[in-house]
Amino acid sequence: MNAALDKKTFRSDLLAWYRASARALPWRAKPSLYKTVVSEFMLQQTQVKTALPYFERWIRELPGFDALATAPEARVLKLWEGLGYYSRARNLHKLALAITARPEPPRAPAAWLELPGVGPYTAAAITSISFGEPVACVDGNVVRILARLTADGTVFRDSSSAAKYFTPIANALVNKAAPGDHNQAMMELGATICTRQNPSCAICPVRSSCAGARTLSPEQFPRLAAKKTEEQSVCRIWFLSTKRDAVLLHRASPSARRLAGIFELPSPADIELDEKDLTTKNAKLVAEQKRSITRYRITEKFLALTPGAPLRRRIDARIKTSAGMLQWIALSDLDKITLSGPHRRIVQKHFA
DNA sequence: AAAGCGGGGAC
DNA sequence: GTCCCAGCTTT
C-alpha cells in the first residue's frame, strides 16, 4: 500500500463528494433490502443506464420478496427478457424463496454468500448498504481506483485475480462509519471520474491522495493481460408452419447451462438438419448479425427454411419426440414467451 | 467493426 | 485454480 495514502483524508474526501453529487437512482430513493438486492443482481454485468428501465418495471410488477417468491418462473424470466445472463433472474427468484422461508433475512456477509447468485461482491454490496457491515465491494471500478491510487504496476492475468489482489487493501480502506455509502461512492467515482480512458483527474475529489494522478498516464493502471477473442459462426433457422401462422422455436431445458428455459430460433442441429438438408433451393439467407459475448465474437446467420414435404414430415416427427424442446409458437403469441435478446431483436426487425 | 466490462458457478 | 456464461456500451 502506498505509504503516502492517508486513509482518513481519502475517506472523508470521497464521502463528502458522494453525498454532494451522487446520482439520483431509483434504488437509492427510499432504499430497502429488496431494492438493494434486485439492483445489485441487475447490475452484475450490466451498466446502470441499461438496468434502469428494467428495475423500475420490476419493482412495479414484483414489489417485494413475497411477490417475487410467489411469482411463476416464466413471469420472472419475461421481466428479465433483454437483460441477458438469465441465471441471474433464476437465482434472484430462488433467493426470494430462501429469504421468505426464514423468519428474517440474514445480516452477515458470510450468510449471504450461501444464497444463490451471491458472491463476494454482491454479499459485500448488500450487507454494507442494508446493514452497515464494514466490508468492501471489489469490482472493476474499485480495482481501477485502487491501482491508480497506489500506482501499482502489477500485471494481472485477468480481472478476477486483480480483484483478489486488491480485496485486503479495499477492506482496509472502508469507512466503518458508513460502509454502504463508501462502497457506493467508490463505484460512483469509478463510473464517472476515474474512468478507464480519459479519467477526469482535474475534478477528482481524491486527487490529493492519488499516486497515479501524479504520473504521466494514470490510465495505464491497472495493467491487465490482453484477452484473446475467438471467432464463432452459428446458423439459425426461421421455419414457419404450413399455415404460416406459427414459428418453430427451441427452448433450452431448465437445467441447461446456457439460456435455461429461454427460447431461441433453432440451430440446424436442434432439428437434426445437416448441410445437405439446407440447399440453396429450400434455405435462404435472410439476415446476418454479429454480436459479442465474453471472449467470443459470434457471427450469426439466419436462414428461412421452405422445405419440401418429405423434409417437413421429418421435422414434424422430430418435434414430437423433442419433449418440449421444440415448439410451434403462434406468431400472435411471440410476446408471451421469453426469447433471448438478440433473437427477439432479429425477429422484430426481419419477421415482424 | 472492435474492444472492454464483469461476478458467479461448475468442474 | 480455470473455464464458461450467450449481452450491451463505448470508441
JSON list of C-alpha atoms in Angstrom, two decimals, chain A residues 208-336:
[
{"chain": "A", "resi": 208, "resn": "SER", "atom": "CA", "xyz": [-4.53, 14.69, -3.48]},
{"chain": "A", "resi": 209, "resn": "SER", "atom": "CA", "xyz": [-4.42, 11.04, -2.28]},
{"chain": "A", "resi": 210, "resn": "CYS", "atom": "CA", "xyz": [-3.65, 9.59, -5.70]},
{"chain": "A", "resi": 211, "resn": "ALA", "atom": "CA", "xyz": [-0.16, 8.46, -6.70]},
{"chain": "A", "resi": 212, "resn": "GLY", "atom": "CA", "xyz": [-1.38, 7.58, -10.19]},
{"chain": "A", "resi": 213, "resn": "ALA", "atom": "CA", "xyz": [-2.56, 11.12, -10.83]},
{"chain": "A", "resi": 214, "resn": "ARG", "atom": "CA", "xyz": [0.99, 12.29, -10.27]},
{"chain": "A", "resi": 215, "resn": "THR", "atom": "CA", "xyz": [2.31, 10.03, -13.05]},
{"chain": "A", "resi": 216, "resn": "LEU", "atom": "CA", "xyz": [2.28, 10.89, -16.74]},
{"chain": "A", "resi": 217, "resn": "SER", "atom": "CA", "xyz": [-0.53, 8.46, -17.53]},
{"chain": "A", "resi": 218, "resn": "PRO", "atom": "CA", "xyz": [-2.85, 7.37, -14.73]},
{"chain": "A", "resi": 219, "resn": "GLU", "atom": "CA", "xyz": [-4.92, 5.46, -17.29]},
{"chain": "A", "resi": 220, "resn": "GLN", "atom": "CA", "xyz": [-2.11, 2.86, -17.55]},
{"chain": "A", "resi": 221, "resn": "PHE", "atom": "CA", "xyz": [-3.35, 1.37, -14.24]},
{"chain": "A", "resi": 222, "resn": "PRO", "atom": "CA", "xyz": [-4.47, -1.33, -13.71]},
{"chain": "A", "resi": 223, "resn": "ARG", "atom": "CA", "xyz": [-2.37, -3.45, -16.04]},
{"chain": "A", "resi": 224, "resn": "LEU", "atom": "CA", "xyz": [-4.36, -6.42, -17.29]},
{"chain": "A", "resi": 225, "resn": "ALA", "atom": "CA", "xyz": [-3.14, -9.04, -19.76]},
{"chain": "A", "resi": 226, "resn": "ALA", "atom": "CA", "xyz": [-4.79, -8.74, -23.15]},
{"chain": "A", "resi": 227, "resn": "LYS", "atom": "CA", "xyz": [-7.66, -11.12, -23.73]},
{"chain": "A", "resi": 228, "resn": "LYS", "atom": "CA", "xyz": [-7.80, -13.28, -26.79]},
{"chain": "A", "resi": 229, "resn": "THR", "atom": "CA", "xyz": [-11.07, -13.46, -28.64]},
{"chain": "A", "resi": 230, "resn": "GLU", "atom": "CA", "xyz": [-12.43, -16.36, -30.60]},
{"chain": "A", "resi": 231, "resn": "GLU", "atom": "CA", "xyz": [-14.47, -16.17, -33.77]},
{"chain": "A", "resi": 232, "resn": "GLN", "atom": "CA", "xyz": [-17.57, -18.32, -33.86]},
{"chain": "A", "resi": 233, "resn": "SER", "atom": "CA", "xyz": [-20.07, -18.83, -36.62]},
{"chain": "A", "resi": 234, "resn": "VAL", "atom": "CA", "xyz": [-23.55, -20.15, -35.96]},
{"chain": "A", "resi": 235, "resn": "CYS", "atom": "CA", "xyz": [-26.62, -20.71, -38.06]},
{"chain": "A", "resi": 236, "resn": "ARG", "atom": "CA", "xyz": [-30.29, -20.29, -37.07]},
{"chain": "A", "resi": 237, "resn": "ILE", "atom": "CA", "xyz": [-33.43, -21.42, -38.80]},
{"chain": "A", "resi": 238, "resn": "TRP", "atom": "CA", "xyz": [-36.62, -19.42, -39.41]},
{"chain": "A", "resi": 239, "resn": "PHE", "atom": "CA", "xyz": [-39.24, -22.07, -40.14]},
{"chain": "A", "resi": 240, "resn": "LEU", "atom": "CA", "xyz": [-42.99, -21.47, -40.37]},
{"chain": "A", "resi": 241, "resn": "SER", "atom": "CA", "xyz": [-45.87, -23.91, -40.00]},
{"chain": "A", "resi": 242, "resn": "THR", "atom": "CA", "xyz": [-47.79, -24.94, -43.12]},
{"chain": "A", "resi": 243, "resn": "LYS", "atom": "CA", "xyz": [-50.41, -22.29, -42.42]},
{"chain": "A", "resi": 244, "resn": "ARG", "atom": "CA", "xyz": [-47.57, -19.81, -41.89]},
{"chain": "A", "resi": 245, "resn": "ASP", "atom": "CA", "xyz": [-49.09, -18.71, -38.58]},
{"chain": "A", "resi": 246, "resn": "ALA", "atom": "CA", "xyz": [-46.53, -20.22, -36.18]},
{"chain": "A", "resi": 247, "resn": "VAL", "atom": "CA", "xyz": [-42.75, -20.34, -35.99]},
{"chain": "A", "resi": 248, "resn": "LEU", "atom": "CA", "xyz": [-40.61, -23.20, -34.74]},
{"chain": "A", "resi": 249, "resn": "LEU", "atom": "CA", "xyz": [-38.58, -22.31, -31.67]},
{"chain": "A", "resi": 250, "resn": "HIS", "atom": "CA", "xyz": [-36.14, -24.19, -29.47]},
{"chain": "A", "resi": 251, "resn": "ARG", "atom": "CA", "xyz": [-36.42, -23.94, -25.71]},
{"chain": "A", "resi": 252, "resn": "ALA", "atom": "CA", "xyz": [-33.33, -24.79, -23.67]},
{"chain": "A", "resi": 253, "resn": "SER", "atom": "CA", "xyz": [-34.08, -27.21, -20.85]},
{"chain": "A", "resi": 254, "resn": "PRO", "atom": "CA", "xyz": [-34.45, -25.65, -17.39]},
{"chain": "A", "resi": 255, "resn": "SER", "atom": "CA", "xyz": [-31.21, -27.34, -16.33]},
{"chain": "A", "resi": 256, "resn": "ALA", "atom": "CA", "xyz": [-29.24, -26.32, -19.42]},
{"chain": "A", "resi": 257, "resn": "ARG", "atom": "CA", "xyz": [-26.02, -24.47, -18.80]},
{"chain": "A", "resi": 258, "resn": "ARG", "atom": "CA", "xyz": [-26.90, -21.74, -21.23]},
{"chain": "A", "resi": 259, "resn": "LEU", "atom": "CA", "xyz": [-30.18, -19.90, -21.63]},
{"chain": "A", "resi": 260, "resn": "ALA", "atom": "CA", "xyz": [-32.03, -22.34, -19.36]},
{"chain": "A", "resi": 261, "resn": "GLY", "atom": "CA", "xyz": [-35.74, -22.12, -20.10]},
{"chain": "A", "resi": 262, "resn": "ILE", "atom": "CA", "xyz": [-35.24, -19.44, -22.75]},
{"chain": "A", "resi": 263, "resn": "PHE", "atom": "CA", "xyz": [-36.46, -19.69, -26.35]},
{"chain": "A", "resi": 264, "resn": "GLU", "atom": "CA", "xyz": [-34.26, -19.15, -29.38]},
{"chain": "A", "resi": 265, "resn": "LEU", "atom": "CA", "xyz": [-34.58, -19.74, -33.09]},
{"chain": "A", "resi": 266, "resn": "PRO", "atom": "CA", "xyz": [-33.36, -23.32, -33.54]},
{"chain": "A", "resi": 267, "resn": "SER", "atom": "CA", "xyz": [-29.97, -24.26, -34.94]},
{"chain": "A", "resi": 268, "resn": "PRO", "atom": "CA", "xyz": [-29.91, -26.90, -37.71]},
{"chain": "A", "resi": 269, "resn": "ALA", "atom": "CA", "xyz": [-28.62, -29.39, -35.12]},
{"chain": "A", "resi": 270, "resn": "ASP", "atom": "CA", "xyz": [-31.61, -28.71, -32.84]},
{"chain": "A", "resi": 271, "resn": "ILE", "atom": "CA", "xyz": [-33.90, -30.02, -35.60]},
{"chain": "A", "resi": 272, "resn": "GLU", "atom": "CA", "xyz": [-31.42, -32.62, -36.82]},
{"chain": "A", "resi": 273, "resn": "LEU", "atom": "CA", "xyz": [-30.69, -30.98, -40.15]},
{"chain": "A", "resi": 274, "resn": "ASP", "atom": "CA", "xyz": [-27.33, -31.09, -41.83]},
{"chain": "A", "resi": 275, "resn": "GLU", "atom": "CA", "xyz": [-25.79, -29.30, -44.78]},
{"chain": "A", "resi": 276, "resn": "LYS", "atom": "CA", "xyz": [-27.46, -31.39, -47.44]},
{"chain": "A", "resi": 277, "resn": "ASP", "atom": "CA", "xyz": [-30.88, -30.53, -45.99]},
{"chain": "A", "resi": 278, "resn": "LEU", "atom": "CA", "xyz": [-30.10, -26.84, -46.38]},
{"chain": "A", "resi": 279, "resn": "THR", "atom": "CA", "xyz": [-29.81, -26.38, -50.12]},
{"chain": "A", "resi": 280, "resn": "THR", "atom": "CA", "xyz": [-29.91, -23.02, -51.87]},
{"chain": "A", "resi": 281, "resn": "LYS", "atom": "CA", "xyz": [-33.33, -24.08, -53.07]},
{"chain": "A", "resi": 282, "resn": "ASN", "atom": "CA", "xyz": [-35.02, -24.51, -49.68]},
{"chain": "A", "resi": 283, "resn": "ALA", "atom": "CA", "xyz": [-32.94, -22.33, -47.35]},
{"chain": "A", "resi": 284, "resn": "LYS", "atom": "CA", "xyz": [-32.49, -18.63, -48.00]},
{"chain": "A", "resi": 285, "resn": "LEU", "atom": "CA", "xyz": [-30.16, -16.33, -46.03]},
{"chain": "A", "resi": 286, "resn": "VAL", "atom": "CA", "xyz": [-32.42, -13.57, -44.70]},
{"chain": "A", "resi": 287, "resn": "ALA", "atom": "CA", "xyz": [-30.27, -11.87, -42.06]},
{"chain": "A", "resi": 288, "resn": "GLU", "atom": "CA", "xyz": [-26.83, -11.87, -40.56]},
{"chain": "A", "resi": 289, "resn": "GLN", "atom": "CA", "xyz": [-25.67, -10.24, -37.35]},
{"chain": "A", "resi": 290, "resn": "LYS", "atom": "CA", "xyz": [-22.52, -10.07, -35.28]},
{"chain": "A", "resi": 291, "resn": "ARG", "atom": "CA", "xyz": [-22.52, -9.96, -31.52]},
{"chain": "A", "resi": 292, "resn": "SER", "atom": "CA", "xyz": [-20.04, -10.42, -28.74]},
{"chain": "A", "resi": 293, "resn": "ILE", "atom": "CA", "xyz": [-20.18, -12.37, -25.54]},
{"chain": "A", "resi": 294, "resn": "THR", "atom": "CA", "xyz": [-17.21, -12.70, -23.20]},
{"chain": "A", "resi": 295, "resn": "ARG", "atom": "CA", "xyz": [-14.30, -13.80, -25.39]},
{"chain": "A", "resi": 296, "resn": "TYR", "atom": "CA", "xyz": [-16.40, -14.89, -28.34]},
{"chain": "A", "resi": 297, "resn": "ARG", "atom": "CA", "xyz": [-17.28, -12.86, -31.38]},
{"chain": "A", "resi": 298, "resn": "ILE", "atom": "CA", "xyz": [-20.24, -14.58, -32.91]},
{"chain": "A", "resi": 299, "resn": "THR", "atom": "CA", "xyz": [-21.43, -14.26, -36.48]},
{"chain": "A", "resi": 300, "resn": "GLU", "atom": "CA", "xyz": [-24.99, -15.49, -36.65]},
{"chain": "A", "resi": 301, "resn": "LYS", "atom": "CA", "xyz": [-26.68, -16.34, -39.94]},
{"chain": "A", "resi": 302, "resn": "PHE", "atom": "CA", "xyz": [-30.45, -16.67, -40.20]},
{"chain": "A", "resi": 303, "resn": "LEU", "atom": "CA", "xyz": [-31.87, -18.99, -42.85]},
{"chain": "A", "resi": 304, "resn": "ALA", "atom": "CA", "xyz": [-35.53, -19.02, -43.83]},
{"chain": "A", "resi": 305, "resn": "LEU", "atom": "CA", "xyz": [-36.42, -22.65, -44.49]},
{"chain": "A", "resi": 306, "resn": "THR", "atom": "CA", "xyz": [-39.08, -23.67, -47.05]},
{"chain": "A", "resi": 307, "resn": "PRO", "atom": "CA", "xyz": [-38.73, -27.46, -47.22]},
{"chain": "A", "resi": 308, "resn": "GLY", "atom": "CA", "xyz": [-40.46, -29.97, -49.44]},
{"chain": "A", "resi": 309, "resn": "ALA", "atom": "CA", "xyz": [-43.00, -32.39, -47.97]},
{"chain": "A", "resi": 310, "resn": "PRO", "atom": "CA", "xyz": [-40.57, -35.21, -47.00]},
{"chain": "A", "resi": 311, "resn": "LEU", "atom": "CA", "xyz": [-38.29, -32.89, -45.04]},
{"chain": "A", "resi": 312, "resn": "ARG", "atom": "CA", "xyz": [-41.28, -31.22, -43.39]},
{"chain": "A", "resi": 313, "resn": "ARG", "atom": "CA", "xyz": [-42.51, -34.64, -42.24]},
{"chain": "A", "resi": 314, "resn": "ARG", "atom": "CA", "xyz": [-39.08, -35.42, -40.80]},
{"chain": "A", "resi": 315, "resn": "ILE", "atom": "CA", "xyz": [-39.08, -32.19, -38.81]},
{"chain": "A", "resi": 316, "resn": "ASP", "atom": "CA", "xyz": [-42.64, -32.82, -37.58]},
{"chain": "A", "resi": 317, "resn": "ALA", "atom": "CA", "xyz": [-41.56, -36.22, -36.27]},
{"chain": "A", "resi": 318, "resn": "ARG", "atom": "CA", "xyz": [-38.57, -34.65, -34.58]},
{"chain": "A", "resi": 319, "resn": "ILE", "atom": "CA", "xyz": [-40.79, -32.07, -32.84]},
{"chain": "A", "resi": 320, "resn": "LYS", "atom": "CA", "xyz": [-42.98, -34.87, -31.42]},
{"chain": "A", "resi": 321, "resn": "THR", "atom": "CA", "xyz": [-40.01, -36.61, -29.82]},
{"chain": "A", "resi": 322, "resn": "SER", "atom": "CA", "xyz": [-38.30, -33.45, -28.57]},
{"chain": "A", "resi": 323, "resn": "ALA", "atom": "CA", "xyz": [-40.06, -33.44, -25.18]},
{"chain": "A", "resi": 324, "resn": "GLY", "atom": "CA", "xyz": [-40.98, -29.77, -25.47]},
{"chain": "A", "resi": 325, "resn": "MET", "atom": "CA", "xyz": [-37.56, -28.57, -26.54]},
{"chain": "A", "resi": 326, "resn": "LEU", "atom": "CA", "xyz": [-39.02, -27.78, -29.96]},
{"chain": "A", "resi": 327, "resn": "GLN", "atom": "CA", "xyz": [-42.32, -25.95, -30.04]},
{"chain": "A", "resi": 328, "resn": "TRP", "atom": "CA", "xyz": [-44.54, -24.22, -32.57]},
{"chain": "A", "resi": 329, "resn": "ILE", "atom": "CA", "xyz": [-45.23, -20.75, -31.23]},
{"chain": "A", "resi": 330, "resn": "ALA", "atom": "CA", "xyz": [-48.10, -18.83, -32.85]},
{"chain": "A", "resi": 331, "resn": "LEU", "atom": "CA", "xyz": [-46.81, -15.57, -34.33]},
{"chain": "A", "resi": 332, "resn": "SER", "atom": "CA", "xyz": [-49.51, -13.81, -32.30]},
{"chain": "A", "resi": 333, "resn": "ASP", "atom": "CA", "xyz": [-48.13, -15.38, -29.11]},
{"chain": "A", "resi": 334, "resn": "LEU", "atom": "CA", "xyz": [-44.49, -14.34, -29.59]},
{"chain": "A", "resi": 335, "resn": "ASP", "atom": "CA", "xyz": [-44.94, -11.63, -26.95]},
{"chain": "A", "resi": 336, "resn": "LYS", "atom": "CA", "xyz": [-45.97, -14.22, -24.37]}
]
